[in-house]
């Protein structure tokens, strides 16, 4: 599709401002955002922008007219989903039992990570650039909501007193590694990891819930092979199914 809009440096096209775009340019912008969402979900936010342009059916020059840098495109794609992420904290805070809310929050956020590789990257990356201002605003909202949830869960005596807000990024980075390595082909591994982490966060053994079943050894071996973590001499890295 050929755009008819003239490009003026520093004008609305540079800012990706939809209201002033002509209809063909607006359609191009929407196509680019939709394509980026799909490509980032499959490949992560460092995916080549040429792949995004190809899927959107536009030239790379058109993509850069709409989004002069990667951060602006990431902002357009994920600001709404980051708002949903912030809403998870709001929903958890609304639960009668803060510890139940905390556990639900961890499970829900990890499920959001598993569903979208691009969002998985976004959750463990900061975007201080003003070109991703909407994304960062929602991140701050989510962070503050989570901190309130942590404070309430600690007051119940069920979340360990030394839990830190910095433990959440640690959890998300570790979980991202599991999802990346398995390609979501071994969902039991993610569920078991999250259950272990919640047990580690709890204040005592009486609060421990039963762990999900471990993955089949063959599925785990296949995932490890894809991620390059197999032992080269053929020795088994997991027991039999």
PDB file of C-alpha atoms in Angstrom:
ATOM      1  CA  UNK A   1       0.000   0.000   0.000  1.00  0.00           C
ATOM      2  CA  UNK A   2       1.366   3.410  -0.950  1.00  0.00           C
ATOM      3  CA  UNK A   3       0.870   6.272   1.450  1.00  0.00           C
ATOM      4  CA  UNK A   4      -0.338   9.575   0.085  1.00  0.00           C
ATOM      5  CA  UNK A   5       0.548  11.566   3.183  1.00  0.00           C
ATOM      6  CA  UNK A   6       3.474  13.945   2.805  1.00  0.00           C
ATOM      7  CA  UNK A   7       6.091  13.476   5.485  1.00  0.00           C
ATOM      8  CA  UNK A   8       7.114  16.598   7.391  1.00  0.00           C
ATOM      9  CA  UNK A   9      10.102  16.139   9.715  1.00  0.00           C
ATOM     10  CA  UNK A  10       9.030  16.744  13.284  1.00  0.00           C
ATOM     11  CA  UNK A  11       5.364  16.751  12.272  1.00  0.00           C
ATOM     12  CA  UNK A  12       2.535  14.445  13.349  1.00  0.00           C
ATOM     13  CA  UNK A  13       3.824  11.511  11.324  1.00  0.00           C
ATOM     14  CA  UNK A  14       7.053  11.540  13.323  1.00  0.00           C
ATOM     15  CA  UNK A  15       5.052  11.350  16.539  1.00  0.00           C
ATOM     16  CA  UNK A  16       2.806   8.556  15.279  1.00  0.00           C
ATOM     17  CA  UNK A  17      -0.216  10.797  16.024  1.00  0.00           C
ATOM     18  CA  UNK A  18      -3.221   8.952  14.570  1.00  0.00           C
ATOM     19  CA  UNK A  19      -5.865  11.750  14.660  1.00  0.00           C
ATOM     20  CA  UNK A  20      -4.154  13.831  11.967  1.00  0.00           C
ATOM     21  CA  UNK A  21      -3.250  10.967   9.649  1.00  0.00           C
ATOM     22  CA  UNK A  22      -5.040  10.448   6.377  1.00  0.00           C
ATOM     23  CA  UNK A  23      -7.071   7.273   6.155  1.00  0.00           C
ATOM     24  CA  UNK A  24      -4.468   5.265   4.239  1.00  0.00           C
ATOM     25  CA  UNK A  25      -1.715   6.258   6.660  1.00  0.00           C
ATOM     26  CA  UNK A  26      -3.978   5.472   9.621  1.00  0.00           C
ATOM     27  CA  UNK A  27      -4.649   2.017   8.181  1.00  0.00           C
ATOM     28  CA  UNK A  28      -0.922   1.504   7.744  1.00  0.00           C
ATOM     29  CA  UNK A  29      -0.300   2.464  11.346  1.00  0.00           C
ATOM     30  CA  UNK A  30      -2.960   0.050  12.597  1.00  0.00           C
ATOM     31  CA  UNK A  31      -1.553  -2.714  10.409  1.00  0.00           C
ATOM     32  CA  UNK A  32       1.951  -2.099  11.723  1.00  0.00           C
ATOM     33  CA  UNK A  33       0.824  -2.214  15.366  1.00  0.00           C
ATOM     34  CA  UNK A  34      -1.133  -5.427  14.789  1.00  0.00           C
ATOM     35  CA  UNK A  35       1.781  -7.005  12.926  1.00  0.00           C
ATOM     36  CA  UNK A  36       4.247  -5.946  15.617  1.00  0.00           C
ATOM     37  CA  UNK A  37       2.045  -7.472  18.312  1.00  0.00           C
ATOM     38  CA  UNK A  38       2.078 -10.800  16.456  1.00  0.00           C
ATOM     39  CA  UNK A  39       5.799 -10.759  15.638  1.00  0.00           C
ATOM     40  CA  UNK A  40       6.831  -9.664  19.142  1.00  0.00           C
ATOM     41  CA  UNK A  41       4.612 -12.378  20.662  1.00  0.00           C
ATOM     42  CA  UNK A  42       6.423 -14.980  18.572  1.00  0.00           C
ATOM     43  CA  UNK A  43       9.995 -13.668  18.635  1.00  0.00           C
ATOM     44  CA  UNK A  44      10.258 -11.131  21.458  1.00  0.00           C
ATOM     45  CA  UNK A  45      10.697  -7.371  21.297  1.00  0.00           C
ATOM     46  CA  UNK A  46      14.108  -7.573  19.616  1.00  0.00           C
ATOM     47  CA  UNK A  47      12.576  -9.162  16.511  1.00  0.00           C
ATOM     48  CA  UNK A  48      13.730  -7.574  13.233  1.00  0.00           C
ATOM     49  CA  UNK A  49      11.494  -4.678  12.264  1.00  0.00           C
ATOM     50  CA  UNK A  50      11.740  -5.879   8.687  1.00  0.00           C
ATOM     51  CA  UNK A  51       9.673  -8.894   9.812  1.00  0.00           C
ATOM     52  CA  UNK A  52       7.088  -6.509  11.238  1.00  0.00           C
ATOM     53  CA  UNK A  53       6.935  -4.468   8.032  1.00  0.00           C
ATOM     54  CA  UNK A  54       6.644  -7.617   5.915  1.00  0.00           C
ATOM     55  CA  UNK A  55       3.746  -8.950   7.979  1.00  0.00           C
ATOM     56  CA  UNK A  56       2.017  -5.563   7.916  1.00  0.00           C
ATOM     57  CA  UNK A  57       2.359  -5.426   4.132  1.00  0.00           C
ATOM     58  CA  UNK A  58       4.255  -2.137   4.135  1.00  0.00           C
ATOM     59  CA  UNK A  59       7.777  -1.073   3.332  1.00  0.00           C
ATOM     60  CA  UNK A  60      10.326  -0.543   6.084  1.00  0.00           C
ATOM     61  CA  UNK A  61      10.396   3.173   5.247  1.00  0.00           C
ATOM     62  CA  UNK A  62       6.669   3.374   5.952  1.00  0.00           C
ATOM     63  CA  UNK A  63       7.178   1.653   9.295  1.00  0.00           C
ATOM     64  CA  UNK A  64       9.833   4.182  10.282  1.00  0.00           C
ATOM     65  CA  UNK A  65       7.611   7.095   9.228  1.00  0.00           C
ATOM     66  CA  UNK A  66       4.975   5.884  11.651  1.00  0.00           C
ATOM     67  CA  UNK A  67       7.439   4.771  14.351  1.00  0.00           C
ATOM     68  CA  UNK A  68      10.882   6.400  14.069  1.00  0.00           C
ATOM     69  CA  UNK A  69      12.359   4.086  16.734  1.00  0.00           C
ATOM     70  CA  UNK A  70      11.671   0.713  18.307  1.00  0.00           C
ATOM     71  CA  UNK A  71      10.623   2.139  21.678  1.00  0.00           C
ATOM     72  CA  UNK A  72       7.689   4.016  20.134  1.00  0.00           C
ATOM     73  CA  UNK A  73       6.473   0.868  18.443  1.00  0.00           C
ATOM     74  CA  UNK A  74       6.830  -1.148  21.652  1.00  0.00           C
ATOM     75  CA  UNK A  75       4.915   1.583  23.478  1.00  0.00           C
ATOM     76  CA  UNK A  76       2.069   1.428  20.940  1.00  0.00           C
ATOM     77  CA  UNK A  77       1.892  -2.365  21.118  1.00  0.00           C
ATOM     78  CA  UNK A  78       2.233  -2.954  24.848  1.00  0.00           C
ATOM     79  CA  UNK A  79       0.973   0.118  26.731  1.00  0.00           C
ATOM     80  CA  UNK A  80      -2.525  -1.355  26.794  1.00  0.00           C
ATOM     81  CA  UNK A  81      -1.315  -4.762  27.937  1.00  0.00           C
ATOM     82  CA  UNK A  82       0.830  -3.108  30.585  1.00  0.00           C
ATOM     83  CA  UNK A  83      -2.368  -1.410  31.729  1.00  0.00           C
ATOM     84  CA  UNK A  84      -3.944  -4.868  32.022  1.00  0.00           C
ATOM     85  CA  UNK A  85      -0.908  -5.936  34.049  1.00  0.00           C
ATOM     86  CA  UNK A  86      -1.420  -2.990  36.404  1.00  0.00           C
ATOM     87  CA  UNK A  87      -5.068  -4.013  36.646  1.00  0.00           C
ATOM     88  CA  UNK A  88      -4.007  -7.433  37.945  1.00  0.00           C
ATOM     89  CA  UNK A  89      -2.605  -5.713  41.039  1.00  0.00           C
ATOM     90  CA  UNK A  90      -5.870  -3.798  41.466  1.00  0.00           C
ATOM     91  CA  UNK A  91      -7.858  -7.049  41.278  1.00  0.00           C
ATOM     92  CA  UNK A  92      -5.524  -8.753  43.751  1.00  0.00           C
ATOM     93  CA  UNK A  93      -5.861  -5.829  46.168  1.00  0.00           C
ATOM     94  CA  UNK A  94      -9.645  -6.158  45.984  1.00  0.00           C
ATOM     95  CA  UNK A  95      -9.538  -9.739  47.302  1.00  0.00           C
ATOM     96  CA  UNK A  96     -10.587 -10.244  50.906  1.00  0.00           C
ATOM     97  CA  UNK A  97      -7.421 -12.170  51.819  1.00  0.00           C
ATOM     98  CA  UNK A  98      -4.179 -10.400  50.811  1.00  0.00           C
ATOM     99  CA  UNK A  99      -2.170 -13.641  50.808  1.00  0.00           C
ATOM    100  CA  UNK A 100      -4.651 -15.241  48.421  1.00  0.00           C
ATOM    101  CA  UNK A 101      -4.432 -12.075  46.326  1.00  0.00           C
ATOM    102  CA  UNK A 102      -0.640 -12.231  46.337  1.00  0.00           C
ATOM    103  CA  UNK A 103      -0.578 -15.880  45.188  1.00  0.00           C
ATOM    104  CA  UNK A 104      -3.166 -15.192  42.493  1.00  0.00           C
ATOM    105  CA  UNK A 105      -1.153 -12.205  41.324  1.00  0.00           C
ATOM    106  CA  UNK A 106       2.034 -14.250  40.889  1.00  0.00           C
ATOM    107  CA  UNK A 107       0.209 -17.018  39.019  1.00  0.00           C
ATOM    108  CA  UNK A 108      -1.606 -14.529  36.774  1.00  0.00           C
ATOM    109  CA  UNK A 109       1.452 -12.453  35.867  1.00  0.00           C
ATOM    110  CA  UNK A 110       3.467 -15.564  35.037  1.00  0.00           C
ATOM    111  CA  UNK A 111       0.604 -16.790  32.853  1.00  0.00           C
ATOM    112  CA  UNK A 112       0.668 -13.441  31.018  1.00  0.00           C
ATOM    113  CA  UNK A 113       4.390 -13.932  30.473  1.00  0.00           C
ATOM    114  CA  UNK A 114       3.885 -17.424  29.095  1.00  0.00           C
ATOM    115  CA  UNK A 115       1.221 -16.288  26.636  1.00  0.00           C
ATOM    116  CA  UNK A 116       3.281 -13.610  24.886  1.00  0.00           C
ATOM    117  CA  UNK A 117       7.055 -13.660  24.388  1.00  0.00           C
ATOM    118  CA  UNK A 118       7.072  -9.944  23.627  1.00  0.00           C
ATOM    119  CA  UNK A 119       5.279  -9.094  26.837  1.00  0.00           C
ATOM    120  CA  UNK A 120       7.588 -11.501  28.632  1.00  0.00           C
ATOM    121  CA  UNK A 121      10.478  -9.285  27.524  1.00  0.00           C
ATOM    122  CA  UNK A 122       8.644  -6.079  28.398  1.00  0.00           C
ATOM    123  CA  UNK A 123       7.971  -7.228  31.955  1.00  0.00           C
ATOM    124  CA  UNK A 124      11.680  -7.713  32.614  1.00  0.00           C
ATOM    125  CA  UNK A 125      12.891  -4.584  30.763  1.00  0.00           C
ATOM    126  CA  UNK A 126      12.739  -0.900  31.666  1.00  0.00           C
ATOM    127  CA  UNK A 127      12.067   1.743  29.015  1.00  0.00           C
ATOM    128  CA  UNK A 128      13.192   5.087  30.484  1.00  0.00           C
ATOM    129  CA  UNK A 129      12.974   6.720  27.055  1.00  0.00           C
ATOM    130  CA  UNK A 130      10.233   9.327  26.719  1.00  0.00           C
ATOM    131  CA  UNK A 131       9.251   7.475  23.547  1.00  0.00           C
ATOM    132  CA  UNK A 132       7.749   4.749  25.739  1.00  0.00           C
ATOM    133  CA  UNK A 133       6.139   7.098  28.253  1.00  0.00           C
ATOM    134  CA  UNK A 134       2.745   5.351  28.315  1.00  0.00           C
ATOM    135  CA  UNK A 135       4.391   2.004  28.930  1.00  0.00           C
ATOM    136  CA  UNK A 136       6.475   3.330  31.813  1.00  0.00           C
ATOM    137  CA  UNK A 137       3.481   5.105  33.371  1.00  0.00           C
ATOM    138  CA  UNK A 138       1.585   1.823  33.524  1.00  0.00           C
ATOM    139  CA  UNK A 139       4.665   0.048  34.854  1.00  0.00           C
ATOM    140  CA  UNK A 140       4.904   2.555  37.722  1.00  0.00           C
ATOM    141  CA  UNK A 141       1.193   2.064  38.455  1.00  0.00           C
ATOM    142  CA  UNK A 142       1.681  -1.708  38.526  1.00  0.00           C
ATOM    143  CA  UNK A 143       4.751  -1.418  40.760  1.00  0.00           C
ATOM    144  CA  UNK A 144       2.924   0.731  43.304  1.00  0.00           C
ATOM    145  CA  UNK A 145      -0.066  -1.601  43.352  1.00  0.00           C
ATOM    146  CA  UNK A 146       2.174  -4.612  43.886  1.00  0.00           C
ATOM    147  CA  UNK A 147       3.965  -2.879  46.753  1.00  0.00           C
ATOM    148  CA  UNK A 148       0.636  -2.214  48.468  1.00  0.00           C
ATOM    149  CA  UNK A 149      -0.282  -5.866  47.988  1.00  0.00           C
ATOM    150  CA  UNK A 150       3.031  -6.996  49.496  1.00  0.00           C
ATOM    151  CA  UNK A 151       2.559  -4.780  52.543  1.00  0.00           C
ATOM    152  CA  UNK A 152      -0.924  -6.176  53.163  1.00  0.00           C
ATOM    153  CA  UNK A 153       0.184  -9.780  52.646  1.00  0.00           C
ATOM    154  CA  UNK A 154       3.013  -9.298  55.150  1.00  0.00           C
ATOM    155  CA  UNK A 155       0.543  -8.013  57.728  1.00  0.00           C
ATOM    156  CA  UNK A 156      -1.304 -11.327  57.554  1.00  0.00           C
ATOM    157  CA  UNK A 157       1.885 -13.086  58.655  1.00  0.00           C
ATOM    158  CA  UNK A 158       1.667 -15.425  55.653  1.00  0.00           C
ATOM    159  CA  UNK A 159       4.150 -13.644  53.381  1.00  0.00           C
ATOM    160  CA  UNK A 160       7.662 -13.767  54.802  1.00  0.00           C
ATOM    161  CA  UNK A 161       8.755 -10.476  56.345  1.00  0.00           C
ATOM    162  CA  UNK A 162      11.974 -10.278  54.343  1.00  0.00           C
ATOM    163  CA  UNK A 163      10.244 -10.500  50.954  1.00  0.00           C
ATOM    164  CA  UNK A 164      11.446  -7.602  48.789  1.00  0.00           C
ATOM    165  CA  UNK A 165       9.793  -5.895  45.831  1.00  0.00           C
ATOM    166  CA  UNK A 166      13.031  -6.744  43.998  1.00  0.00           C
ATOM    167  CA  UNK A 167      12.123 -10.419  44.298  1.00  0.00           C
ATOM    168  CA  UNK A 168       9.387  -9.958  41.686  1.00  0.00           C
ATOM    169  CA  UNK A 169      11.766  -8.993  38.841  1.00  0.00           C
ATOM    170  CA  UNK A 170      13.981 -11.910  39.892  1.00  0.00           C
ATOM    171  CA  UNK A 171      10.988 -14.236  39.656  1.00  0.00           C
ATOM    172  CA  UNK A 172       9.924 -12.849  36.274  1.00  0.00           C
ATOM    173  CA  UNK A 173      13.429 -13.086  34.792  1.00  0.00           C
ATOM    174  CA  UNK A 174      13.802 -16.683  35.971  1.00  0.00           C
ATOM    175  CA  UNK A 175      10.337 -17.603  34.715  1.00  0.00           C
ATOM    176  CA  UNK A 176      11.065 -15.928  31.378  1.00  0.00           C
ATOM    177  CA  UNK A 177      14.104 -18.158  31.024  1.00  0.00           C
ATOM    178  CA  UNK A 178      11.993 -21.267  31.567  1.00  0.00           C
ATOM    179  CA  UNK A 179       9.388 -20.179  29.021  1.00  0.00           C
ATOM    180  CA  UNK A 180      12.091 -19.233  26.534  1.00  0.00           C
ATOM    181  CA  UNK A 181      13.852 -22.564  26.927  1.00  0.00           C
ATOM    182  CA  UNK A 182      10.741 -24.724  26.650  1.00  0.00           C
ATOM    183  CA  UNK A 183       8.782 -22.699  24.109  1.00  0.00           C
ATOM    184  CA  UNK A 184       5.699 -23.387  26.251  1.00  0.00           C
ATOM    185  CA  UNK A 185       5.856 -27.057  25.217  1.00  0.00           C
ATOM    186  CA  UNK A 186       6.263 -28.159  28.843  1.00  0.00           C
ATOM    187  CA  UNK A 187       3.689 -26.048  30.750  1.00  0.00           C
ATOM    188  CA  UNK A 188       4.080 -28.270  33.805  1.00  0.00           C
ATOM    189  CA  UNK A 189       7.564 -26.853  34.276  1.00  0.00           C
ATOM    190  CA  UNK A 190       6.273 -23.289  34.521  1.00  0.00           C
ATOM    191  CA  UNK A 191       3.474 -24.264  36.909  1.00  0.00           C
ATOM    192  CA  UNK A 192       5.842 -26.223  39.141  1.00  0.00           C
ATOM    193  CA  UNK A 193       8.400 -23.412  39.210  1.00  0.00           C
ATOM    194  CA  UNK A 194       5.745 -20.858  40.204  1.00  0.00           C
ATOM    195  CA  UNK A 195       4.462 -23.166  42.949  1.00  0.00           C
ATOM    196  CA  UNK A 196       7.983 -23.587  44.310  1.00  0.00           C
ATOM    197  CA  UNK A 197       8.509 -19.832  44.334  1.00  0.00           C
ATOM    198  CA  UNK A 198       5.252 -19.164  46.173  1.00  0.00           C
ATOM    199  CA  UNK A 199       6.270 -21.786  48.726  1.00  0.00           C
ATOM    200  CA  UNK A 200       9.611 -19.985  49.123  1.00  0.00           C
ATOM    201  CA  UNK A 201       7.792 -16.691  49.651  1.00  0.00           C
ATOM    202  CA  UNK A 202       5.479 -18.095  52.333  1.00  0.00           C
ATOM    203  CA  UNK A 203       6.194 -17.558  56.015  1.00  0.00           C
ATOM    204  CA  UNK A 204       5.935 -21.180  57.087  1.00  0.00           C
ATOM    205  CA  UNK A 205       5.643 -24.827  55.991  1.00  0.00           C
ATOM    206  CA  UNK A 206       2.000 -25.044  57.108  1.00  0.00           C
ATOM    207  CA  UNK A 207       1.110 -22.790  54.183  1.00  0.00           C
ATOM    208  CA  UNK A 208       2.622 -25.022  51.526  1.00  0.00           C
ATOM    209  CA  UNK A 209       0.248 -26.218  48.838  1.00  0.00           C
ATOM    210  CA  UNK A 210       0.737 -29.401  46.831  1.00  0.00           C
ATOM    211  CA  UNK A 211       3.054 -28.916  43.865  1.00  0.00           C
ATOM    212  CA  UNK A 212       1.788 -29.463  40.318  1.00  0.00           C
ATOM    213  CA  UNK A 213       2.988 -32.673  38.704  1.00  0.00           C
ATOM    214  CA  UNK A 214       6.528 -32.574  37.295  1.00  0.00           C
ATOM    215  CA  UNK A 215       6.884 -32.669  33.508  1.00  0.00           C
ATOM    216  CA  UNK A 216       7.495 -35.929  31.677  1.00  0.00           C
ATOM    217  CA  UNK A 217      11.214 -36.612  31.409  1.00  0.00           C
ATOM    218  CA  UNK A 218      11.011 -36.952  27.634  1.00  0.00           C
ATOM    219  CA  UNK A 219       9.306 -33.560  27.294  1.00  0.00           C
ATOM    220  CA  UNK A 220      11.895 -31.961  29.546  1.00  0.00           C
ATOM    221  CA  UNK A 221      14.741 -33.565  27.599  1.00  0.00           C
ATOM    222  CA  UNK A 222      13.315 -32.242  24.333  1.00  0.00           C
ATOM    223  CA  UNK A 223      13.049 -28.750  25.801  1.00  0.00           C
ATOM    224  CA  UNK A 224      16.612 -28.905  27.091  1.00  0.00           C
ATOM    225  CA  UNK A 225      17.822 -30.054  23.687  1.00  0.00           C
ATOM    226  CA  UNK A 226      16.191 -27.038  22.027  1.00  0.00           C
ATOM    227  CA  UNK A 227      17.840 -24.684  24.490  1.00  0.00           C
ATOM    228  CA  UNK A 228      21.275 -26.314  24.121  1.00  0.00           C
ATOM    229  CA  UNK A 229      21.355 -27.666  27.664  1.00  0.00           C
ATOM    230  CA  UNK A 230      21.770 -31.372  26.856  1.00  0.00           C
ATOM    231  CA  UNK A 231      24.777 -33.307  28.070  1.00  0.00           C
ATOM    232  CA  UNK A 232      26.899 -34.065  25.012  1.00  0.00           C
ATOM    233  CA  UNK A 233      27.875 -37.654  25.891  1.00  0.00           C
ATOM    234  CA  UNK A 234      24.279 -38.803  25.858  1.00  0.00           C
ATOM    235  CA  UNK A 235      23.987 -39.247  29.619  1.00  0.00           C
ATOM    236  CA  UNK A 236      20.395 -38.740  30.794  1.00  0.00           C
ATOM    237  CA  UNK A 237      19.570 -35.414  32.425  1.00  0.00           C
ATOM    238  CA  UNK A 238      16.257 -36.568  33.800  1.00  0.00           C
ATOM    239  CA  UNK A 239      14.757 -39.838  34.920  1.00  0.00           C
ATOM    240  CA  UNK A 240      12.475 -42.023  32.817  1.00  0.00           C
ATOM    241  CA  UNK A 241       8.845 -41.098  32.221  1.00  0.00           C
TER     242      UNK A 241
END
